[in-house]
Short mmCIF file of C-alpha atoms (C1' of nucleotides) in Angstrom, two decimals:
data_model
loop_
_atom_site.label_atom_id
_atom_site.label_comp_id
_atom_site.label_asym_id
_atom_site.label_seq_id
_atom_site.Cartn_x
_atom_site.Cartn_y
_atom_site.Cartn_z
CA MET I 498 -17.01 5.29 -25.60
CA PRO I 499 -13.88 5.22 -23.75
CA GLU I 500 -11.08 7.48 -24.92
CA GLY I 501 -10.84 11.25 -24.78
CA PRO I 502 -12.72 11.90 -28.02
CA GLU I 503 -15.63 9.68 -27.01
CA LEU I 504 -15.88 11.32 -23.60
CA HIS I 505 -15.97 14.73 -25.23
CA LEU I 506 -18.52 13.61 -27.79
CA ALA I 507 -20.59 12.35 -24.89
CA SER I 508 -20.55 15.79 -23.31
CA LEU I 509 -21.64 17.34 -26.61
CA TYR I 510 -24.42 14.80 -26.82
CA VAL I 511 -25.71 15.64 -23.37
CA ASN I 512 -25.65 19.36 -24.02
CA LYS I 513 -27.45 18.97 -27.30
CA MET I 514 -30.11 16.53 -26.16
CA CYS I 515 -30.77 18.21 -22.83
CA GLU I 516 -30.82 21.77 -24.04
CA GLY I 517 -34.09 23.29 -22.92
CA VAL I 518 -35.15 20.12 -21.14
CA VAL I 519 -36.35 20.50 -17.56
CA PHE I 520 -35.54 17.59 -15.30
CA SER I 521 -37.34 16.84 -12.11
CA GLY I 522 -37.35 14.66 -9.06
CA ALA I 523 -34.63 12.38 -7.82
CA VAL I 524 -31.71 10.84 -9.64
CA ARG I 525 -32.19 7.10 -9.77
CA LYS I 526 -29.63 4.35 -9.68
CA SER I 527 -29.98 0.75 -10.77
CA GLU I 528 -30.07 -1.93 -8.10
CA VAL I 529 -27.00 -3.67 -9.33
CA SER I 530 -24.71 -0.67 -9.45
CA LYS I 531 -22.08 -0.32 -6.76
CA SER I 532 -21.48 3.33 -7.45
CA PRO I 533 -22.90 5.76 -4.87
CA ASP I 534 -26.42 7.11 -4.76
CA VAL I 535 -26.72 10.65 -6.03
CA PRO I 536 -28.31 12.72 -3.25
CA PHE I 537 -29.99 15.26 -5.48
CA THR I 538 -33.70 16.00 -5.72
CA CYS I 539 -35.22 19.04 -7.33
CA ASP I 540 -38.56 20.00 -8.77
CA ALA I 541 -36.96 21.64 -11.77
CA TYR I 542 -33.36 21.53 -12.89
CA ARG I 543 -31.19 21.56 -15.97
CA ILE I 544 -28.30 19.37 -17.01
CA THR I 545 -25.14 20.46 -18.79
CA ALA I 546 -21.87 18.66 -19.38
CA THR I 547 -18.17 19.27 -19.88
CA SER I 548 -15.28 16.90 -20.44
CA ARG I 549 -11.62 16.77 -19.51
CA GLY I 550 -9.44 13.96 -20.77
CA LYS I 551 -11.18 10.73 -19.92
CA GLU I 552 -13.79 12.21 -17.59
CA VAL I 553 -17.15 13.89 -18.07
CA LYS I 554 -18.75 16.19 -15.54
CA LEU I 555 -22.48 16.73 -15.43
CA THR I 556 -23.76 19.81 -13.69
CA LEU I 557 -27.30 19.70 -12.32
CA THR I 558 -28.57 23.25 -11.94
CA PRO I 559 -31.78 24.01 -10.02
CA MET I 560 -33.95 26.49 -11.88
CA LYS I 561 -34.62 29.81 -10.26
CA SER I 562 -37.34 29.82 -7.69
CA ASP I 563 -39.12 32.62 -5.86
CA GLU I 564 -39.04 30.73 -2.65
CA PRO I 565 -35.62 29.17 -2.28
CA LYS I 566 -36.11 28.85 1.43
CA GLN I 567 -39.25 26.84 1.12
CA ARG I 568 -37.66 24.68 -1.45
CA ALA I 569 -34.73 24.02 0.82
CA LYS I 570 -37.08 23.00 3.59
CA ALA I 571 -38.76 20.54 1.33
CA GLY I 572 -35.47 18.84 0.75
CA GLN I 573 -35.19 20.26 -2.71
CA ALA I 574 -31.81 21.17 -4.06
CA VAL I 575 -30.93 24.83 -4.20
CA GLN I 576 -27.31 24.59 -5.17
CA PRO I 577 -25.95 23.02 -8.34
CA MET I 578 -24.35 19.62 -8.09
CA ASP I 579 -21.46 18.29 -10.16
CA ILE I 580 -21.16 14.59 -10.87
CA VAL I 581 -17.91 13.33 -12.38
CA PHE I 582 -18.05 10.22 -14.55
CA ARG I 583 -15.42 7.82 -15.80
CA PHE I 584 -16.63 5.50 -18.54
CA GLY I 585 -14.60 2.38 -18.00
CA MET I 586 -14.69 0.24 -21.13
CA SER I 587 -18.32 0.62 -22.06
CA GLY I 588 -19.91 3.72 -20.61
CA PHE I 589 -21.98 6.28 -22.55
CA PHE I 590 -24.98 8.55 -22.21
CA ARG I 591 -28.30 8.08 -23.91
CA PHE I 592 -31.45 10.16 -23.89
CA THR I 593 -34.62 8.16 -24.51
CA GLY I 594 -38.25 7.84 -23.65
CA GLU I 595 -38.98 6.44 -20.22
CA ASP I 596 -40.44 3.35 -21.83
CA GLU I 597 -37.38 2.57 -23.86
CA LEU I 598 -34.59 2.65 -21.35
CA PRO I 599 -31.45 0.94 -22.63
CA LYS I 600 -30.28 -2.19 -20.91
CA HIS I 601 -27.65 -1.39 -18.27
CA ALA I 602 -28.89 2.16 -17.66
CA HIS I 603 -27.28 2.47 -14.23
CA LEU I 604 -27.91 6.13 -13.42
CA ARG I 605 -30.98 8.00 -14.66
CA PHE I 606 -32.21 11.58 -14.74
CA TYR I 607 -35.94 12.06 -15.45
CA SER I 608 -37.44 14.98 -17.31
CA LYS I 609 -40.50 16.80 -16.04
CA GLU I 610 -42.64 16.30 -19.16
CA LYS I 611 -45.76 14.19 -19.41
CA PRO I 612 -44.40 11.27 -21.32
CA CYS I 613 -41.11 11.84 -19.63
CA ARG I 614 -37.74 11.23 -21.14
CA VAL I 615 -34.63 10.01 -19.41
CA LEU I 616 -30.94 10.75 -19.62
CA SER I 617 -29.18 7.49 -18.76
CA PHE I 618 -25.60 6.61 -18.00
CA VAL I 619 -25.37 3.23 -19.70
CA ASP I 620 -22.52 0.90 -18.86
CA ALA I 621 -22.80 -2.80 -19.64
CA ARG I 622 -19.57 -3.87 -18.02
CA ARG I 623 -19.86 -1.53 -15.04
CA PHE I 624 -16.19 -0.59 -15.04
CA GLY I 625 -17.32 3.01 -15.16
CA SER I 626 -18.06 5.12 -12.10
CA TRP I 627 -19.57 8.41 -11.00
CA HIS I 628 -18.82 10.69 -8.10
CA PRO I 629 -21.47 13.00 -6.69
CA ASN I 630 -20.13 16.41 -5.71
CA GLY I 631 -17.00 15.32 -7.47
CA THR I 632 -14.13 17.15 -9.07
CA TRP I 633 -11.75 16.15 -11.83
CA GLN I 634 -9.77 13.27 -10.42
CA ALA I 635 -6.63 14.43 -8.70
CA GLY I 636 -3.60 13.01 -10.38
CA ARG I 637 -5.00 13.10 -13.87
CA GLY I 638 -3.14 15.54 -16.04
CA PRO I 639 -4.46 18.34 -18.26
CA CYS I 640 -6.73 17.36 -21.13
CA ILE I 641 -4.84 16.49 -24.29
CA MET I 642 -7.53 18.10 -26.41
CA PHE I 643 -8.62 21.21 -24.53
CA GLU I 644 -5.71 22.08 -22.28
CA TYR I 645 -3.01 21.53 -24.82
CA GLU I 646 -0.44 24.04 -23.63
CA SER I 647 -0.59 22.92 -20.02
CA PHE I 648 -0.64 19.28 -21.09
CA ARG I 649 2.54 19.85 -23.03
CA GLU I 650 4.19 21.74 -20.20
CA ASN I 651 3.26 19.03 -17.73
CA VAL I 652 5.05 16.41 -19.79
CA VAL I 653 8.11 18.40 -20.74
CA SER I 654 8.73 19.58 -17.21
CA HIS I 655 8.52 16.14 -15.65
CA LEU I 656 10.72 14.05 -17.90
CA SER I 657 12.88 13.12 -14.94
CA ASP I 658 9.91 11.25 -13.50
CA ARG I 659 10.60 7.53 -13.38
CA ALA I 660 7.34 7.09 -15.22
CA PHE I 661 9.20 8.00 -18.40
CA ASP I 662 11.60 5.08 -17.98
CA ARG I 663 9.01 2.94 -19.66
CA PRO I 664 8.30 2.34 -23.36
CA ILE I 665 6.60 5.27 -25.03
CA CYS I 666 3.52 3.22 -25.86
CA GLU I 667 2.96 2.43 -22.19
CA VAL I 668 3.63 5.97 -21.02
CA LEU I 669 1.00 7.23 -23.43
CA LEU I 670 -1.59 5.42 -21.34
CA ASN I 671 -0.43 7.12 -18.14
CA GLN I 672 -3.30 9.47 -17.37
CA LYS I 673 -1.15 11.59 -15.09
CA TYR I 674 0.51 12.89 -18.24
CA PHE I 675 -1.75 11.86 -21.12
CA ASN I 676 -5.27 12.35 -19.86
CA GLY I 677 -7.45 11.24 -22.72
CA ILE I 678 -5.14 8.90 -24.62
CA GLY I 679 -6.26 5.31 -24.76
CA ASN I 680 -5.39 2.14 -26.59
CA TYR I 681 -6.48 3.07 -30.09
CA LEU I 682 -5.09 6.61 -29.89
CA ARG I 683 -1.62 5.51 -28.81
CA ALA I 684 -1.48 3.19 -31.79
CA GLU I 685 -2.66 5.81 -34.25
CA ILE I 686 -0.34 8.49 -32.91
CA LEU I 687 2.83 6.41 -32.89
CA PHE I 688 1.98 4.95 -36.26
CA ARG I 689 1.81 8.34 -37.90
CA LEU I 690 5.26 9.25 -36.71
CA ASN I 691 6.68 5.83 -37.35
CA ILE I 692 7.92 5.67 -33.79
CA PRO I 693 8.54 2.11 -32.62
CA PRO I 694 6.18 1.60 -29.66
CA PHE I 695 8.71 0.04 -27.32
CA VAL I 696 11.34 2.75 -27.42
CA PRO I 697 12.19 4.46 -24.12
CA ALA I 698 9.74 7.31 -23.65
CA ARG I 699 12.28 9.78 -22.33
CA ALA I 700 14.44 9.34 -25.40
CA VAL I 701 11.52 10.24 -27.61
CA LEU I 702 10.40 13.20 -25.52
CA GLU I 703 13.49 14.87 -24.15
CA SER I 704 14.34 16.76 -27.29
CA LEU I 705 11.02 18.55 -27.17
CA GLU I 706 10.61 22.09 -26.02
CA SER I 707 8.01 23.27 -23.65
CA GLU I 708 6.35 25.26 -26.33
CA ASP I 709 5.06 23.87 -29.53
CA LEU I 710 7.29 25.49 -32.10
CA PHE I 711 5.94 23.65 -35.05
CA GLY I 712 2.25 23.70 -34.99
CA ASN I 713 1.74 27.40 -35.25
CA GLN I 714 0.05 27.33 -38.57
CA LYS I 715 -3.14 26.24 -36.98
CA PRO I 716 -4.01 28.02 -33.79
CA VAL I 717 -4.67 25.74 -30.91
CA LYS I 718 -8.25 26.35 -30.15
CA ASN I 719 -9.07 26.94 -26.57
CA GLU I 720 -5.65 28.06 -25.58
CA ILE I 721 -3.59 31.11 -25.91
CA SER I 722 -2.14 30.45 -29.32
CA ASP I 723 -0.27 33.69 -28.89
CA THR I 724 2.16 34.28 -31.65
CA LYS I 725 5.29 32.59 -30.53
CA LYS I 726 7.45 33.98 -33.18
CA LYS I 727 10.45 32.28 -31.79
CA ALA I 728 11.81 30.90 -35.00
CA ALA I 729 11.88 27.18 -34.72
CA LYS I 730 15.38 25.99 -34.35
CA SER I 731 16.22 24.42 -37.60
CA GLY I 732 18.06 21.69 -35.80
CA VAL I 733 15.24 20.32 -33.74
CA LYS I 734 13.95 16.96 -34.64
CA GLN I 735 10.66 17.43 -36.33
CA GLU I 736 9.47 13.94 -35.67
CA THR I 737 9.79 14.00 -31.93
CA ALA I 738 8.51 17.53 -31.82
CA ASP I 739 5.34 16.28 -33.35
CA LEU I 740 4.54 13.63 -30.78
CA LEU I 741 2.94 15.83 -28.14
CA ARG I 742 1.18 17.81 -30.79
CA LEU I 743 -0.28 14.68 -32.31
CA CYS I 744 -1.51 13.68 -28.88
CA HIS I 745 -3.65 16.80 -29.27
CA THR I 746 -4.59 16.83 -32.96
CA VAL I 747 -5.24 13.16 -33.56
CA PRO I 748 -7.94 12.96 -30.86
CA LEU I 749 -9.49 16.14 -32.26
CA GLU I 750 -9.73 14.50 -35.65
CA VAL I 751 -11.99 11.89 -34.11
CA VAL I 752 -14.14 14.56 -32.53
CA ASN I 753 -14.45 16.22 -35.91
CA LEU I 754 -15.47 13.05 -37.66
CA GLY I 755 -18.87 13.82 -36.31
CA GLY I 756 -19.71 10.26 -35.40
CA LYS I 757 -19.58 8.69 -32.02
CA GLY I 758 -15.99 7.63 -32.14
CA TYR I 759 -15.10 4.14 -31.20
CA ASP I 760 -18.31 2.19 -30.97
CA PRO I 761 -18.54 -0.90 -33.15
CA GLN I 762 -22.16 -1.41 -32.24
CA LYS I 763 -23.30 1.83 -33.75
CA ALA I 764 -24.49 2.31 -37.25
CA ASP I 765 -22.21 5.24 -37.90
CA TYR I 766 -19.13 3.31 -36.95
CA SER I 767 -17.90 3.05 -40.50
CA GLY I 768 -16.63 6.60 -40.53
CA PHE I 769 -14.44 5.96 -37.52
CA GLU I 770 -13.37 2.62 -38.87
CA ALA I 771 -12.25 4.24 -42.09
CA TRP I 772 -10.31 6.78 -40.07
CA LEU I 773 -8.19 4.18 -38.30
CA GLN I 774 -4.86 3.62 -39.97
CA CYS I 775 -3.29 1.15 -37.55
CA TYR I 776 -5.43 0.00 -34.63
CA TYR I 777 -6.96 -3.34 -35.47
CA VAL I 778 -6.16 -2.78 -39.11
CA ASP I 779 -5.49 -5.85 -41.16
CA GLY I 780 -1.82 -6.17 -41.94
CA MET I 781 -0.62 -4.34 -38.85
CA LYS I 782 1.28 -6.14 -36.10
CA SER I 783 0.34 -6.33 -32.47
CA ILE I 784 1.93 -7.38 -29.20
CA ARG I 785 0.78 -7.36 -25.62
CA ASP I 786 2.60 -4.67 -23.71
CA HIS I 787 3.87 -5.11 -20.14
CA ASN I 788 0.38 -4.49 -18.83
CA GLY I 789 -1.27 -7.00 -21.07
CA ARG I 790 -2.74 -4.42 -23.41
CA THR I 791 -2.58 -5.03 -27.12
CA MET I 792 -0.29 -2.58 -28.88
CA TRP I 793 -0.91 -2.23 -32.60
CA PHE I 794 1.92 -0.97 -34.75
CA ASN I 795 3.81 -1.27 -37.97
CA GLY I 796 7.53 -1.84 -38.44
CA GLU I 797 9.88 -2.33 -35.55
CA ALA I 798 8.63 -2.99 -32.05
CA GLY I 799 11.57 -1.30 -30.37
CA PRO I 800 14.22 -2.31 -27.81
CA LEU I 801 11.94 -2.48 -24.78
CA ALA I 802 9.48 -4.84 -26.36
CA PRO I 803 8.38 -7.60 -23.98
CA LYS I 804 10.69 -10.54 -24.33
CA ASP I 805 9.46 -13.78 -25.70
CA SER I 806 5.89 -14.74 -25.21
CA LYS I 807 4.83 -12.07 -22.90
CA SER I 808 1.30 -12.05 -24.02
CA PRO I 809 -1.00 -14.58 -22.40
CA LYS I 810 -2.70 -15.03 -25.66
CA ALA I 811 0.55 -15.16 -27.48
CA LYS I 812 1.33 -18.31 -25.58
CA LYS I 813 -1.75 -19.99 -26.75
CA ARG I 814 -1.28 -18.67 -30.20
CA ALA I 815 2.33 -19.63 -30.02
CA LYS I 816 1.27 -23.10 -30.86
CA LYS I 817 0.49 -21.92 -34.28
CA GLU I 818 3.84 -20.35 -34.75
CA ASP I 819 3.98 -21.50 -38.29
CA ASP I 820 3.27 -18.34 -40.14
CA HIS I 821 6.24 -16.23 -41.19
CA ASP I 822 5.51 -14.70 -44.55
CA TYR I 823 3.16 -12.10 -43.24
CA THR I 824 4.20 -10.01 -46.13
CA ASP I 825 1.50 -7.48 -46.11
CA LYS I 826 0.51 -7.45 -49.68
CA LYS I 827 -2.16 -4.93 -49.21
CA LYS I 828 -0.09 -2.57 -47.21
CA ALA I 829 0.93 -0.37 -50.02
CA ALA I 830 0.34 2.76 -48.11
CA ARG I 831 3.21 2.95 -45.75
CA SER I 832 4.24 6.18 -47.34
CA ARG I 833 4.26 8.10 -44.13
CA SER I 834 6.90 10.64 -43.45
CA GLU I 835 9.81 8.35 -43.59
CA SER I 836 12.90 9.81 -42.14
CA THR I 837 14.93 6.76 -41.50
CA ALA I 838 13.58 4.14 -43.74
CA LYS I 839 15.99 1.50 -42.68
CA LYS I 840 14.22 -1.76 -42.46
CA LYS I 841 16.08 -3.49 -39.76
CA VAL I 842 13.44 -5.88 -38.72
CA LYS I 843 15.13 -7.72 -35.97
CA GLN I 844 12.45 -8.88 -33.67
CA GLU I 845 11.42 -12.37 -34.37
CA GLY I 846 8.18 -14.01 -33.64
CA VAL I 847 7.35 -11.44 -31.06
CA THR I 848 4.83 -9.89 -33.26
CA LYS I 849 2.30 -10.83 -35.75
CA THR I 850 -1.36 -10.46 -35.80
CA PRO I 851 -2.51 -12.00 -32.56
CA LYS I 852 -5.13 -14.04 -34.17
CA LYS I 853 -4.30 -16.85 -36.39
CA GLU I 854 -3.36 -15.46 -39.69
CA LYS I 855 -3.23 -18.87 -41.14
CA GLU I 856 -5.98 -17.64 -43.27
CA ALA I 857 -4.26 -15.13 -45.42
CA GLY I 858 -4.87 -11.99 -43.49
CA SER I 859 -8.13 -13.24 -42.30
CA THR I 860 -8.84 -12.25 -38.74
CA ARG I 861 -12.04 -10.43 -39.43
CA LYS I 862 -13.11 -11.23 -42.87
CA LYS I 863 -16.51 -12.47 -43.61
CA THR I 864 -18.30 -9.26 -44.18
CA GLU I 865 -15.23 -7.87 -45.75
CA LYS I 866 -15.62 -9.72 -48.93
CA THR I 867 -18.74 -7.89 -49.64
CA ARG I 868 -17.35 -4.68 -48.41
CA GLU I 869 -14.35 -4.74 -50.61
CA ILE I 870 -16.51 -5.29 -53.55
CA ASN I 871 -18.72 -2.45 -52.61
CA THR I 872 -15.86 -0.16 -51.95
CA PRO I 873 -15.54 2.34 -54.69
CA GLN I 874 -12.24 2.01 -56.42
CA ARG I 875 -10.84 4.72 -54.34
CA GLU I 876 -7.55 3.11 -55.14
CA THR I 877 -5.32 5.51 -53.34
CA ARG I 878 -6.73 4.20 -50.12
CA THR I 879 -4.28 4.96 -47.45
CA ASN I 880 -4.77 1.50 -46.20
CA ALA I 881 -6.82 -1.50 -46.89
CA ARG I 882 -8.95 -1.88 -43.86
CA THR I 883 -10.60 -5.04 -42.93
CA ARG I 884 -12.63 -5.37 -39.83
CA LYS I 885 -15.82 -6.94 -39.16
CA SER I 886 -18.01 -4.22 -37.95
CA SER I 887 -21.70 -4.21 -38.06
CA SER I 888 -21.89 -1.26 -40.32
CA ALA I 889 -21.76 -3.64 -43.16
CA GLU I 890 -24.68 -1.94 -44.74
CA THR I 891 -22.91 0.36 -47.00
CA THR I 892 -24.97 3.40 -46.79
CA ALA I 893 -26.71 2.38 -43.66
CA GLY I 894 -28.54 5.63 -43.69
CA PRO I 895 -29.09 8.73 -45.72
CA LYS I 896 -26.45 10.52 -43.75
CA ARG I 897 -23.56 8.43 -44.86
CA GLN I 898 -20.79 10.81 -45.50
CA ASN I 899 -18.65 10.11 -48.45
CA VAL I 900 -15.60 8.25 -47.48
CA ARG I 901 -13.47 11.24 -47.06
CA GLY I 902 -9.89 10.52 -47.75
CA THR I 903 -8.51 10.10 -44.30
CA ARG I 904 -7.05 13.39 -43.47
"C1'" DC R 926 -21.75 -25.06 -26.10
"C1'" DG R 927 -16.95 -22.86 -24.89
"C1'" DT R 928 -12.85 -19.64 -25.51
"C1'" DC R 929 -11.04 -15.26 -26.56
"C1'" DC R 930 -11.38 -10.51 -26.85
"C1'" DA R 931 -12.75 -5.57 -25.90
"C1'" DC R 932 -12.32 1.87 -25.97
"C1'" DG R 933 -9.83 1.21 -18.32
"C1'" DT R 934 -8.82 1.66 -14.24
"C1'" DC R 935 -8.04 -0.20 -9.25
"C1'" DT R 936 -5.88 -2.73 -5.35
"C1'" DA R 937 -3.90 -6.49 -3.45
"C1'" DC R 938 0.25 -9.76 -3.19
"C1'" DT Q 797 2.95 -7.18 -12.06
"C1'" DA Q 798 -0.81 -10.15 -11.72
"C1'" DG Q 799 -5.53 -10.43 -11.10
"C1'" DA Q 800 -10.31 -8.26 -10.28
"C1'" DC Q 801 -14.05 -6.14 -11.91
"C1'" DC Q 802 -18.17 -7.23 -15.77
"C1'" DT Q 803 -21.09 -8.11 -20.12
"C1'" DG Q 804 -21.52 -9.56 -24.72
"C1'" DG Q 805 -20.10 -10.27 -29.49
"C1'" DA Q 806 -17.29 -13.10 -32.71
"C1'" DC Q 807 -15.82 -17.27 -33.68
"C1'" DG Q 808 -14.73 -22.43 -33.15
"C1'" DG Q 809 -16.39 -27.19 -32.40
#
DNA sequence: CGTCCACGTCTAC
DNA sequence: TAGACCTGGACGG
């Protein structure tokens, strides 16, 4: 559940599932977890959640009592407690019966009912963490989704920061400025603007203005959206002007998909999978960035691309450097807003699909065969996607939404 | 069986 | 700028 959209969806999930539920007793932690104990015990309390970028905050609120003093004496909580969570690579919340706790449920809140139910923070890899009596982590910037104006201002007013010396794709993962952007979002955002991932960040951002002069059509929910009539300078570069705005709108698209966002294990993953245009999409290229993270993109990598075999895996794969001819035959959708359509593919074997593409665009086939067949001739598909995914069952459930044309 | 890969931070050389 | 921190699914032999 890791990027901004998933964290926000998690907060919506908690609020929906826990609405009207009365929790009771102590908060329990698994034996194996290294995160701190949560010193909160209360006979009756509620749980609500909010999110900001890549963090979720749960608020435990004791229910009103006629004898607060007595309760305090008994060691019962009187004041609300906030717990801030980071999800690492695999964290999420789940509300289940006490007898069906998920594996890796490392922090649990028990309801007061007879057959009680439990809100669990589940995290298989344990890279996630929680902080009792915590606050939003200092150093993380404003939320890209719900603090858009301040997020934008924070970036535009700090372009002299050395942090912007780096490639734009790496800067997009800097949570001090892009709180909520993660690996799939950076790929999707840069892809839509056709911005080479390894271009100096400052060069891409410095032409932007502190205020969003382009996206006024749609009011930015949650923020002042006051009518900035300032006529947009006709000379400003539209493409760059869109970058910060896309850092806001693209994540919100995921929230509005209604699913759970990135979660290959879930049945409703197909909707999200269909939404992806670049990340892990068959036919796209990928390289390991300077931090070892896989950057998915299309077209040029950009001048700051890691030299030679920078990727650990690339080395191993390098052995199979036979390919060439990765002519994406299925990529007939690259009709994005092309401003400069110059194809000056210069980079050599730096990119390619990390996995062996010996098998014509294989990577994750298998289930695809079937899938393609099942896929309605929606022809105009923006992209031919091919991933494994467990959602194979077309129509896994009655709630399958029609494959809405992306967008 | 083993290797590679994954939605992210953290902190030690 | 490397590891470290973890589990588990996909895939290869």
